Structure formats: C-alpha cells, structure tokens
C-alpha cells in the first residue's frame, strides 16, 4: 500500500489509454487534479500504458509516486486504444468510470457536468463535440459521412460526434465487461448496452502535443470495423447486387438472341463481352472480399484469445482485481 488509504470503492475511475504520450502526461494529470480536487469526490486514475515506446511509463510511475490514487497498468505490447480502454473498464472499481484521452483533447473540465448528469440518473453521459478544432475539412467530412452511413446500416443509434469520452455508471460498466468480442467498436458497444443515455456538449481542442495515431487508412479500417461489428447489410448487398446483375444479363441475353434471329448476324461483340466479363469479375471479387471481411472476424472471435496481456500492474493491491477470463 502506498500512501493514504482512499475510500473504497472510489466514486470515480478515470481510464486513460496511453501510447507515447510522455509530453502530455504531466499537464494532463495537473489539469485533471485541478478539476477533481474541488469536486470532493473520491477517485482513482487508471493509466493503461499501451506498449509505449517513449518514456511514458516512467512518467506515469513518477506521477504515481506522488499520488497513490494513480494506478498504472502496463501492457506487454501495443494492443490499441479500444483494448486499453476495455482493460481499464475491467479494472476500474469506481461507481462511475470515465474513459478520457491523455492528449488533452477531451477536456477534463467537462467532468463536473458529466457527474452532474450521472447524479441526475443517467447511466451513460457522452461528451458530444460541437466543434472540431485542428482537424481538416476532409477529416470532418469523412467523419460525418461515416456517421450517416452507420446510422443507416445498423439498428443501434450511435451518437454523432461523440468519441469514447463519456461517463459510464457501474451498471453500464458491468454490462460492457460482458462483451468480450475481439473486434471492439467501442462507440457501438457503449450504445449497445443501452440504459439511460444523454449528452453533454464541448469543443474539442487540438491535441496538446505529439501526433495523432490516426491516418486515413486506419480511419477506413475503423469504419469497416464499425459496420461489420453491427451490420450484415454488406453481405446482403452482395446478394442483391448479384441478383441485379443476373437480371440485367438475362435481358441482355434475350436481346442478343432476338437480334440474331431477326437480322441473322451475330453481333460483333468483343467490347461488350469484355466489359461484361470484367464487370462480373470485379463484382465477384468485391463480394468475395466482403465475405472475407466477415470470415476473418469470425476467425478472430473463435480463437478466443484474451483481449490483452498485462505485463505489470502498479497500485492494484486488491488481488481479486487481477484480471482476465
Ligand atoms: N492510444 C492508445 N493506443 C494506441 C493509440 C492511441 O492507447 O494504439 C491512446 C492515446 O495515447 C490517446 C488516445 O488513445 O490517449 C487517443 O489517441 P489519438 O490522440 O491518437 O486519437 P485521436 O484523438 O486522434 O482520435
Ligand atoms: Mg487525440
């Protein structure tokens, strides 16, 4: 046990995924404390070091040296933010949990309003961005396109412009912990568990320092993850597309036969033949690819690997907290 015995369980667990955030951590901790102190709630801050390659872990341990309410989990390698947040949810003991980014893009100053709504009876209070600062129009446009697409394709209502920054009540956390899928589209999972949900609005600042780990390729994969996690529509689309093409091919076939009977000459058809073959080949590959996306995910799920591997934990003196099913 390090330092003062804190209230157990704490009211609040902050869950902070950390990947190469060394230059943000001190300021992050400082700003969080400034917000938490006057609130007079008991808290723990769970940092999940997601295999950082810089000195983030040393920084975290240094902060923990000053504040025993800071707990640190060190992953054995980089598992990705979704998994890091999930590990945090597994380990959090608070009556409410708040996943929050370490780069100060999720302003800690919003925590009081999240808590307020929670006290008013909401189980999930998500922070909705009104403005996206420091992001290009292309990123904003593709993001909005994605939300519209996913709203059409799934039957869960994922709130637009809300990230992972939100407050989750103990009840919501317990249900989330039951979702052990390997492909974790967190925004979808947060919504899937249901409960009384509401929003709080904020302006998203640019990253304090360092670089985002996102690029368009990752965003594209993220979008595919979201859609395949919650929708079969691409699979169905493949069959409808097949149907459509067959119907077209049938009538085109009839046309060619009739043309031949009437005029007695075969249509010189290299171009149309080529077009049809290539078109069909393309569609077949596309639909195979869609099948592949789903089969790959099924394969990942059936392997039943654990979600993450913890190398070391700092500050979890309750042996029951040691994880993994
Ligand atoms: N992060 C992580 N593992 C990763 C990538 C990111 O734990 O593999 C953390 C990162 O340290 C930050 C949060 O997830 O605290 C959000 O990452 P980032 O700022 O890159 O995403 P963005 O804000 O651009 O969506
Ligand atoms: Mg960020």
CSV table of C-alpha atoms and ligand atoms in Angstrom, one decimal:
chain,number,residue,atom,x,y,z
A,1,UNK,CA,0.0,0.0,0.0
A,2,UNK,CA,1.3,3.3,-1.0
A,3,UNK,CA,0.4,6.4,0.9
A,4,UNK,CA,-3.1,7.3,2.2
A,5,UNK,CA,-5.9,4.7,2.2
A,6,UNK,CA,-8.5,6.0,-0.1
A,7,UNK,CA,-12.2,5.5,0.1
A,8,UNK,CA,-13.3,2.1,-1.3
A,9,UNK,CA,-14.7,1.8,-3.8
A,10,UNK,CA,-14.0,5.2,-5.1
A,11,UNK,CA,-16.7,7.3,-6.7
A,12,UNK,CA,-14.9,7.9,-9.9
A,13,UNK,CA,-12.5,5.9,-12.0
A,14,UNK,CA,-10.7,7.8,-14.8
A,15,UNK,CA,-9.5,5.4,-17.5
A,16,UNK,CA,-6.6,6.9,-19.5
A,17,UNK,CA,-5.2,4.9,-22.5
A,18,UNK,CA,-1.6,6.0,-23.1
A,19,UNK,CA,0.5,5.4,-26.1
A,20,UNK,CA,3.6,7.5,-26.5
A,21,UNK,CA,2.1,10.5,-24.6
A,22,UNK,CA,5.2,11.3,-22.4
A,23,UNK,CA,5.0,15.0,-23.2
A,24,UNK,CA,1.3,15.3,-22.3
A,25,UNK,CA,1.1,13.3,-19.1
A,26,UNK,CA,2.3,15.9,-16.5
A,27,UNK,CA,-0.1,18.6,-17.8
A,28,UNK,CA,-2.9,16.0,-18.2
A,29,UNK,CA,-2.5,15.0,-14.5
A,30,UNK,CA,-2.3,18.6,-13.4
A,31,UNK,CA,-5.4,19.6,-15.2
A,32,UNK,CA,-7.4,16.6,-14.0
A,33,UNK,CA,-6.4,17.2,-10.4
A,34,UNK,CA,-7.4,20.8,-10.7
A,35,UNK,CA,-10.9,19.6,-11.7
A,36,UNK,CA,-11.2,16.8,-9.3
A,37,UNK,CA,-10.0,18.5,-6.1
A,38,UNK,CA,-12.8,21.0,-5.7
A,39,UNK,CA,-15.4,18.3,-6.6
A,40,UNK,CA,-14.7,16.5,-3.4
A,41,UNK,CA,-15.3,13.0,-4.8
A,42,UNK,CA,-13.0,10.0,-4.2
A,43,UNK,CA,-11.3,8.9,-7.3
A,44,UNK,CA,-8.7,6.7,-8.9
A,45,UNK,CA,-6.9,7.4,-12.1
A,46,UNK,CA,-6.1,4.3,-14.2
A,47,UNK,CA,-3.4,4.8,-16.8
A,48,UNK,CA,-3.1,2.0,-19.3
A,49,UNK,CA,0.3,2.1,-20.9
A,50,UNK,CA,-0.5,0.5,-24.3
A,51,UNK,CA,3.1,-0.5,-25.1
A,52,UNK,CA,4.5,3.0,-25.3
A,53,UNK,CA,7.9,3.2,-26.9
A,54,UNK,CA,8.9,6.5,-25.2
A,55,UNK,CA,9.2,7.1,-21.5
A,56,UNK,CA,5.5,7.3,-20.8
A,57,UNK,CA,5.7,4.5,-18.3
A,58,UNK,CA,8.5,6.2,-16.3
A,59,UNK,CA,6.4,9.4,-16.3
A,60,UNK,CA,3.4,7.5,-15.1
A,61,UNK,CA,5.3,5.8,-12.3
A,62,UNK,CA,6.7,9.2,-11.3
A,63,UNK,CA,3.2,10.6,-11.0
A,64,UNK,CA,2.1,7.5,-9.1
A,65,UNK,CA,5.0,8.2,-6.7
A,66,UNK,CA,3.3,11.5,-5.8
A,67,UNK,CA,-0.3,10.2,-5.8
A,68,UNK,CA,-1.3,6.7,-4.7
A,69,UNK,CA,-4.7,7.2,-6.4
A,70,UNK,CA,-2.9,6.9,-9.6
A,71,UNK,CA,-2.7,3.3,-10.8
A,72,UNK,CA,-0.8,2.1,-13.8
A,73,UNK,CA,-1.3,-1.0,-16.0
A,74,UNK,CA,1.5,-1.9,-18.4
A,75,UNK,CA,0.5,-3.9,-21.4
A,76,UNK,CA,3.0,-6.4,-22.8
A,77,UNK,CA,2.8,-4.6,-26.2
A,78,UNK,CA,0.6,-2.2,-28.1
A,79,UNK,CA,-2.9,-3.5,-28.3
A,80,UNK,CA,-4.7,-0.4,-29.5
A,81,UNK,CA,-6.9,2.2,-27.7
A,82,UNK,CA,-10.1,0.2,-27.8
A,83,UNK,CA,-8.5,-2.7,-25.9
A,84,UNK,CA,-6.7,-0.3,-23.5
A,85,UNK,CA,-10.0,1.3,-22.6
A,86,UNK,CA,-11.6,-2.2,-22.2
A,87,UNK,CA,-8.8,-3.2,-19.8
A,88,UNK,CA,-9.4,0.0,-17.8
A,89,UNK,CA,-13.1,-0.9,-17.6
A,90,UNK,CA,-12.2,-4.4,-16.4
A,91,UNK,CA,-10.0,-3.0,-13.6
A,92,UNK,CA,-11.9,0.1,-12.6
A,93,UNK,CA,-13.6,0.0,-9.3
A,94,UNK,CA,-15.4,3.3,-9.2
A,95,UNK,CA,-19.1,3.8,-9.1
A,96,UNK,CA,-18.7,5.6,-12.3
A,97,UNK,CA,-16.0,5.3,-15.0
A,98,UNK,CA,-14.8,7.9,-17.4
A,99,UNK,CA,-12.5,6.9,-20.4
A,100,UNK,CA,-10.6,10.0,-21.3
A,101,UNK,CA,-7.7,10.6,-23.8
A,102,UNK,CA,-4.3,11.6,-22.4
A,103,UNK,CA,-3.6,14.2,-25.1
A,104,UNK,CA,-6.0,16.7,-23.6
A,105,UNK,CA,-8.3,16.6,-26.5
A,106,UNK,CA,-11.0,15.5,-24.0
A,107,UNK,CA,-11.1,18.5,-21.6
A,108,UNK,CA,-11.1,17.3,-18.0
A,109,UNK,CA,-13.0,20.5,-17.2
A,110,UNK,CA,-16.1,18.7,-18.5
A,111,UNK,CA,-16.0,16.1,-15.8
A,112,UNK,CA,-18.3,18.1,-13.4
A,113,UNK,CA,-21.1,18.3,-15.9
A,114,UNK,CA,-20.7,14.6,-16.7
A,115,UNK,CA,-21.1,13.8,-13.0
A,116,UNK,CA,-24.0,16.1,-12.7
A,117,UNK,CA,-26.0,14.2,-15.3
A,118,UNK,CA,-25.0,10.9,-13.7
A,119,UNK,CA,-26.3,12.2,-10.3
A,120,UNK,CA,-29.5,13.1,-12.1
A,121,UNK,CA,-30.0,9.5,-13.0
A,122,UNK,CA,-28.3,8.9,-16.3
A,123,UNK,CA,-26.1,5.8,-16.8
A,124,UNK,CA,-24.2,6.9,-19.9
A,125,UNK,CA,-23.3,10.6,-20.3
A,126,UNK,CA,-21.4,11.0,-23.5
A,127,UNK,CA,-19.4,14.1,-24.4
A,128,UNK,CA,-20.5,15.5,-27.8
A,129,UNK,CA,-18.2,17.7,-29.8
A,130,UNK,CA,-19.7,20.9,-31.2
A,131,UNK,CA,-16.5,22.0,-33.0
A,132,UNK,CA,-13.6,20.0,-34.1
A,133,UNK,CA,-10.5,22.2,-33.8
A,134,UNK,CA,-7.3,21.4,-35.5
A,135,UNK,CA,-8.9,18.9,-37.9
A,136,UNK,CA,-9.0,19.3,-41.7
A,137,UNK,CA,-12.3,19.7,-43.5
A,138,UNK,CA,-11.6,16.3,-45.2
A,139,UNK,CA,-11.5,14.6,-41.8
A,140,UNK,CA,-14.6,16.3,-40.7
A,141,UNK,CA,-16.4,15.5,-43.9
A,142,UNK,CA,-15.4,11.8,-43.9
A,143,UNK,CA,-16.4,11.5,-40.2
A,144,UNK,CA,-19.8,12.9,-40.8
A,145,UNK,CA,-20.3,10.7,-43.9
A,146,UNK,CA,-19.3,7.7,-41.7
A,147,UNK,CA,-21.9,8.5,-39.0
A,148,UNK,CA,-24.6,8.9,-41.6
A,149,UNK,CA,-23.7,5.6,-43.2
A,150,UNK,CA,-23.5,3.7,-40.0
A,151,UNK,CA,-26.8,5.1,-38.8
A,152,UNK,CA,-28.4,3.8,-42.0
A,153,UNK,CA,-26.7,0.4,-41.8
A,154,UNK,CA,-27.1,-0.6,-38.2
A,155,UNK,CA,-30.1,-0.6,-35.8
A,156,UNK,CA,-28.2,1.0,-32.9
A,157,UNK,CA,-28.2,4.7,-32.7
A,158,UNK,CA,-24.6,5.8,-32.4
A,159,UNK,CA,-24.5,9.4,-31.4
A,160,UNK,CA,-22.7,11.5,-34.0
A,161,UNK,CA,-19.6,13.4,-33.0
A,162,UNK,CA,-19.1,11.6,-29.7
A,163,UNK,CA,-15.9,9.8,-29.0
A,164,UNK,CA,-15.0,7.5,-26.2
A,165,UNK,CA,-15.1,10.4,-23.7
A,166,UNK,CA,-18.1,9.7,-21.5
A,167,UNK,CA,-19.2,8.7,-18.1
A,168,UNK,CA,-20.4,5.2,-17.5
A,169,UNK,CA,-22.3,4.1,-14.4
A,170,UNK,CA,-21.3,1.0,-12.6
A,171,UNK,CA,-24.3,-0.8,-14.1
A,172,UNK,CA,-23.2,0.2,-17.7
A,173,UNK,CA,-19.6,-0.8,-16.9
A,174,UNK,CA,-20.7,-4.3,-15.7
A,175,UNK,CA,-22.6,-4.9,-18.9
A,176,UNK,CA,-19.8,-3.7,-21.1
A,177,UNK,CA,-17.4,-6.1,-19.3
A,178,UNK,CA,-19.6,-8.9,-20.6
A,179,UNK,CA,-18.8,-8.0,-24.2
A,180,UNK,CA,-15.6,-9.8,-24.9
A,181,UNK,CA,-15.5,-9.5,-28.6
A,182,UNK,CA,-12.0,-9.1,-30.1
A,183,UNK,CA,-13.1,-6.5,-32.7
A,184,UNK,CA,-14.2,-3.7,-30.5
A,185,UNK,CA,-16.0,-0.9,-32.0
A,186,UNK,CA,-16.3,0.9,-28.7
A,187,UNK,CA,-18.8,3.6,-29.7
A,188,UNK,CA,-21.1,0.9,-30.9
A,189,UNK,CA,-20.6,-1.2,-27.7
A,190,UNK,CA,-21.2,1.8,-25.5
A,191,UNK,CA,-24.5,2.4,-27.2
A,192,UNK,CA,-25.4,-1.3,-27.4
A,193,UNK,CA,-25.6,-1.7,-23.7
A,194,UNK,CA,-28.4,0.7,-23.6
A,195,UNK,CA,-29.5,2.3,-20.3
A,196,UNK,CA,-30.5,6.0,-19.9
A,197,UNK,CA,-28.1,8.0,-22.1
A,198,UNK,CA,-27.6,11.7,-22.6
A,199,UNK,CA,-25.1,14.1,-24.0
A,200,UNK,CA,-23.1,17.0,-22.7
A,201,UNK,CA,-21.5,19.4,-25.3
A,202,UNK,CA,-18.0,20.6,-25.6
A,203,UNK,CA,-15.5,22.0,-28.1
A,204,UNK,CA,-12.8,19.5,-28.9
A,205,UNK,CA,-9.3,21.1,-28.8
A,206,UNK,CA,-6.4,20.2,-30.9
A,207,UNK,CA,-4.0,17.7,-29.4
A,208,UNK,CA,-1.8,19.4,-26.8
A,209,UNK,CA,1.4,17.9,-28.2
A,210,UNK,CA,2.6,14.9,-30.1
A,211,UNK,CA,0.8,13.4,-33.2
A,212,UNK,CA,-2.4,11.6,-33.6
A,213,UNK,CA,-2.0,7.9,-34.2
A,214,UNK,CA,-4.8,8.0,-36.8
A,215,UNK,CA,-4.4,8.3,-40.5
A,216,UNK,CA,-6.9,7.8,-43.3
A,217,UNK,CA,-6.1,4.1,-43.8
A,218,UNK,CA,-6.7,3.5,-40.1
A,219,UNK,CA,-9.9,5.5,-40.2
A,220,UNK,CA,-11.1,3.5,-43.2
A,221,UNK,CA,-10.4,0.3,-41.3
A,222,UNK,CA,-12.2,1.8,-38.3
A,223,UNK,CA,-15.2,2.4,-40.4
A,224,UNK,CA,-15.2,-1.2,-41.7
A,225,UNK,CA,-14.9,-2.4,-38.1
A,226,UNK,CA,-17.9,-0.3,-37.1
A,227,UNK,CA,-20.0,-1.5,-40.0
A,228,UNK,CA,-19.1,-5.2,-39.8
A,229,UNK,CA,-19.5,-5.2,-36.0
A,230,UNK,CA,-23.1,-4.2,-36.1
A,231,UNK,CA,-24.5,-4.8,-39.6
A,232,UNK,CA,-24.9,-7.6,-42.1
A,233,UNK,CA,-26.0,-5.2,-44.8
A,234,UNK,CA,-22.8,-5.6,-46.9
A,235,UNK,CA,-23.4,-9.3,-47.1
A,236,UNK,CA,-27.0,-8.8,-48.1
A,237,UNK,CA,-25.9,-6.1,-50.6
A,238,UNK,CA,-23.7,-8.7,-52.3
A,239,UNK,CA,-26.6,-10.9,-53.0
A,240,UNK,CA,-28.8,-8.1,-54.2
A,241,UNK,CA,-26.0,-6.9,-56.5
A,242,UNK,CA,-25.7,-10.4,-57.8
A,243,UNK,CA,-29.4,-10.5,-58.4
A,244,UNK,CA,-29.4,-7.2,-60.2
A,245,UNK,CA,-26.5,-8.2,-62.5
A,246,UNK,CA,-28.1,-11.5,-63.3
A,247,UNK,CA,-31.4,-9.9,-64.2
A,248,UNK,CA,-29.6,-7.5,-66.5
A,249,UNK,CA,-27.5,-10.3,-68.0
A,250,UNK,CA,-30.7,-12.3,-68.7
A,251,UNK,CA,-32.4,-9.5,-70.6
A,252,UNK,CA,-29.2,-8.7,-72.5
A,253,UNK,CA,-29.1,-12.4,-73.5
A,254,UNK,CA,-32.6,-12.3,-74.7
A,255,UNK,CA,-31.8,-9.1,-76.7
A,256,UNK,CA,-28.8,-10.8,-78.4
A,257,UNK,CA,-30.8,-13.9,-79.3
A,258,UNK,CA,-33.7,-11.9,-80.7
A,259,UNK,CA,-31.2,-9.6,-82.6
A,260,UNK,CA,-29.6,-12.7,-84.1
A,261,UNK,CA,-32.9,-14.3,-85.2
A,262,UNK,CA,-34.1,-11.1,-86.8
A,263,UNK,CA,-31.0,-10.0,-88.5
A,264,UNK,CA,-29.3,-13.3,-88.9
A,265,UNK,CA,-25.9,-12.0,-88.0
A,266,UNK,CA,-24.1,-12.3,-84.7
A,267,UNK,CA,-23.4,-9.0,-83.1
A,268,UNK,CA,-19.7,-8.3,-83.2
A,269,UNK,CA,-19.3,-8.3,-79.5
A,270,UNK,CA,-15.7,-8.1,-78.3
A,271,UNK,CA,-16.2,-4.9,-76.4
A,272,UNK,CA,-19.4,-5.8,-74.8
A,273,UNK,CA,-18.1,-9.3,-73.9
A,274,UNK,CA,-15.0,-7.9,-72.4
A,275,UNK,CA,-16.9,-5.3,-70.4
A,276,UNK,CA,-19.3,-7.9,-69.1
A,277,UNK,CA,-16.6,-10.3,-68.1
A,278,UNK,CA,-14.5,-7.6,-66.4
A,279,UNK,CA,-17.6,-6.2,-64.7
A,280,UNK,CA,-18.7,-9.6,-63.4
A,281,UNK,CA,-15.1,-10.5,-62.3
A,282,UNK,CA,-15.0,-7.2,-60.4
A,283,UNK,CA,-18.2,-7.9,-58.6
A,284,UNK,CA,-17.3,-11.4,-57.8
A,285,UNK,CA,-14.0,-10.2,-56.2
A,286,UNK,CA,-15.8,-7.5,-54.3
A,287,UNK,CA,-18.4,-9.8,-52.9
A,288,UNK,CA,-15.7,-12.3,-52.0
A,289,UNK,CA,-13.8,-9.5,-50.2
A,290,UNK,CA,-16.9,-8.6,-48.3
A,291,UNK,CA,-17.3,-12.3,-47.3
A,292,UNK,CA,-13.7,-12.3,-46.3
A,293,UNK,CA,-14.1,-9.3,-44.0
A,294,UNK,CA,-16.7,-11.2,-42.1
A,295,UNK,CA,-15.0,-14.6,-42.1
A,296,UNK,CA,-11.7,-13.0,-40.9
A,297,UNK,CA,-13.6,-11.6,-38.0
A,298,UNK,CA,-15.3,-14.9,-37.2
A,299,UNK,CA,-11.9,-16.5,-37.2
A,300,UNK,CA,-10.6,-13.9,-34.8
A,301,UNK,CA,-13.5,-14.4,-32.5
A,302,UNK,CA,-13.5,-18.2,-32.4
A,303,UNK,CA,-9.8,-18.3,-31.4
A,304,UNK,CA,-11.0,-16.9,-28.1
A,305,UNK,CA,-7.7,-15.3,-27.3
A,306,UNK,CA,-7.6,-13.0,-24.3
A,307,UNK,CA,-8.2,-9.4,-25.2
A,308,UNK,CA,-4.9,-8.2,-23.8
A,309,UNK,CA,-1.8,-9.3,-22.0
A,310,UNK,CA,-0.8,-7.3,-18.9
A,311,UNK,CA,3.0,-7.2,-18.2
A,312,UNK,CA,2.7,-5.5,-14.8
A,313,UNK,CA,0.3,-3.5,-12.7
A,314,UNK,CA,1.2,-0.8,-10.2
A,315,UNK,CA,-1.2,0.1,-7.4
A,316,UNK,CA,-3.7,-2.7,-7.6
A,317,UNK,CA,-3.3,-4.2,-4.1
A,318,UNK,CA,-6.6,-6.0,-4.2
A,319,UNK,CA,-5.6,-9.4,-5.5
A,320,UNK,CA,-9.2,-10.0,-6.7
A,321,UNK,CA,-8.6,-7.3,-9.3
A,322,UNK,CA,-6.2,-9.5,-11.2
A,323,UNK,CA,-7.9,-9.9,-14.5
A,324,UNK,CA,-8.7,-12.0,-17.4
A,325,UNK,CA,-11.3,-14.6,-18.2
B,1,LIG,N1,-3.9,5.4,-27.8
B,1,LIG,C1,-3.6,4.1,-27.2
B,1,LIG,N2,-3.2,3.1,-28.0
B,1,LIG,C2,-3.0,3.3,-29.4
B,1,LIG,C3,-3.3,4.6,-29.9
B,1,LIG,C4,-3.7,5.6,-29.1
B,1,LIG,O1,-3.7,3.9,-26.0
B,1,LIG,O2,-2.6,2.3,-30.1
B,1,LIG,C5,-4.3,6.4,-26.9
B,1,LIG,C6,-3.5,7.7,-27.0
B,1,LIG,O3,-2.4,7.8,-26.2
B,1,LIG,C7,-4.6,8.8,-26.6
B,1,LIG,C8,-5.9,8.2,-27.1
B,1,LIG,O4,-5.6,6.8,-27.2
B,1,LIG,O5,-4.6,8.9,-25.2
B,1,LIG,C9,-6.3,8.8,-28.4
B,1,LIG,O6,-5.3,8.6,-29.4
B,1,LIG,P1,-5.2,9.7,-30.5
B,1,LIG,O7,-5.0,11.1,-29.9
B,1,LIG,O8,-4.1,9.2,-31.4
B,1,LIG,O9,-6.5,9.6,-31.3
B,1,LIG,P2,-7.4,10.8,-31.8
B,1,LIG,O10,-7.6,11.8,-30.7
B,1,LIG,O11,-6.7,11.4,-33.0
B,1,LIG,O12,-8.7,10.2,-32.2
B,2,LIG,MG1,-6.2,12.7,-29.7
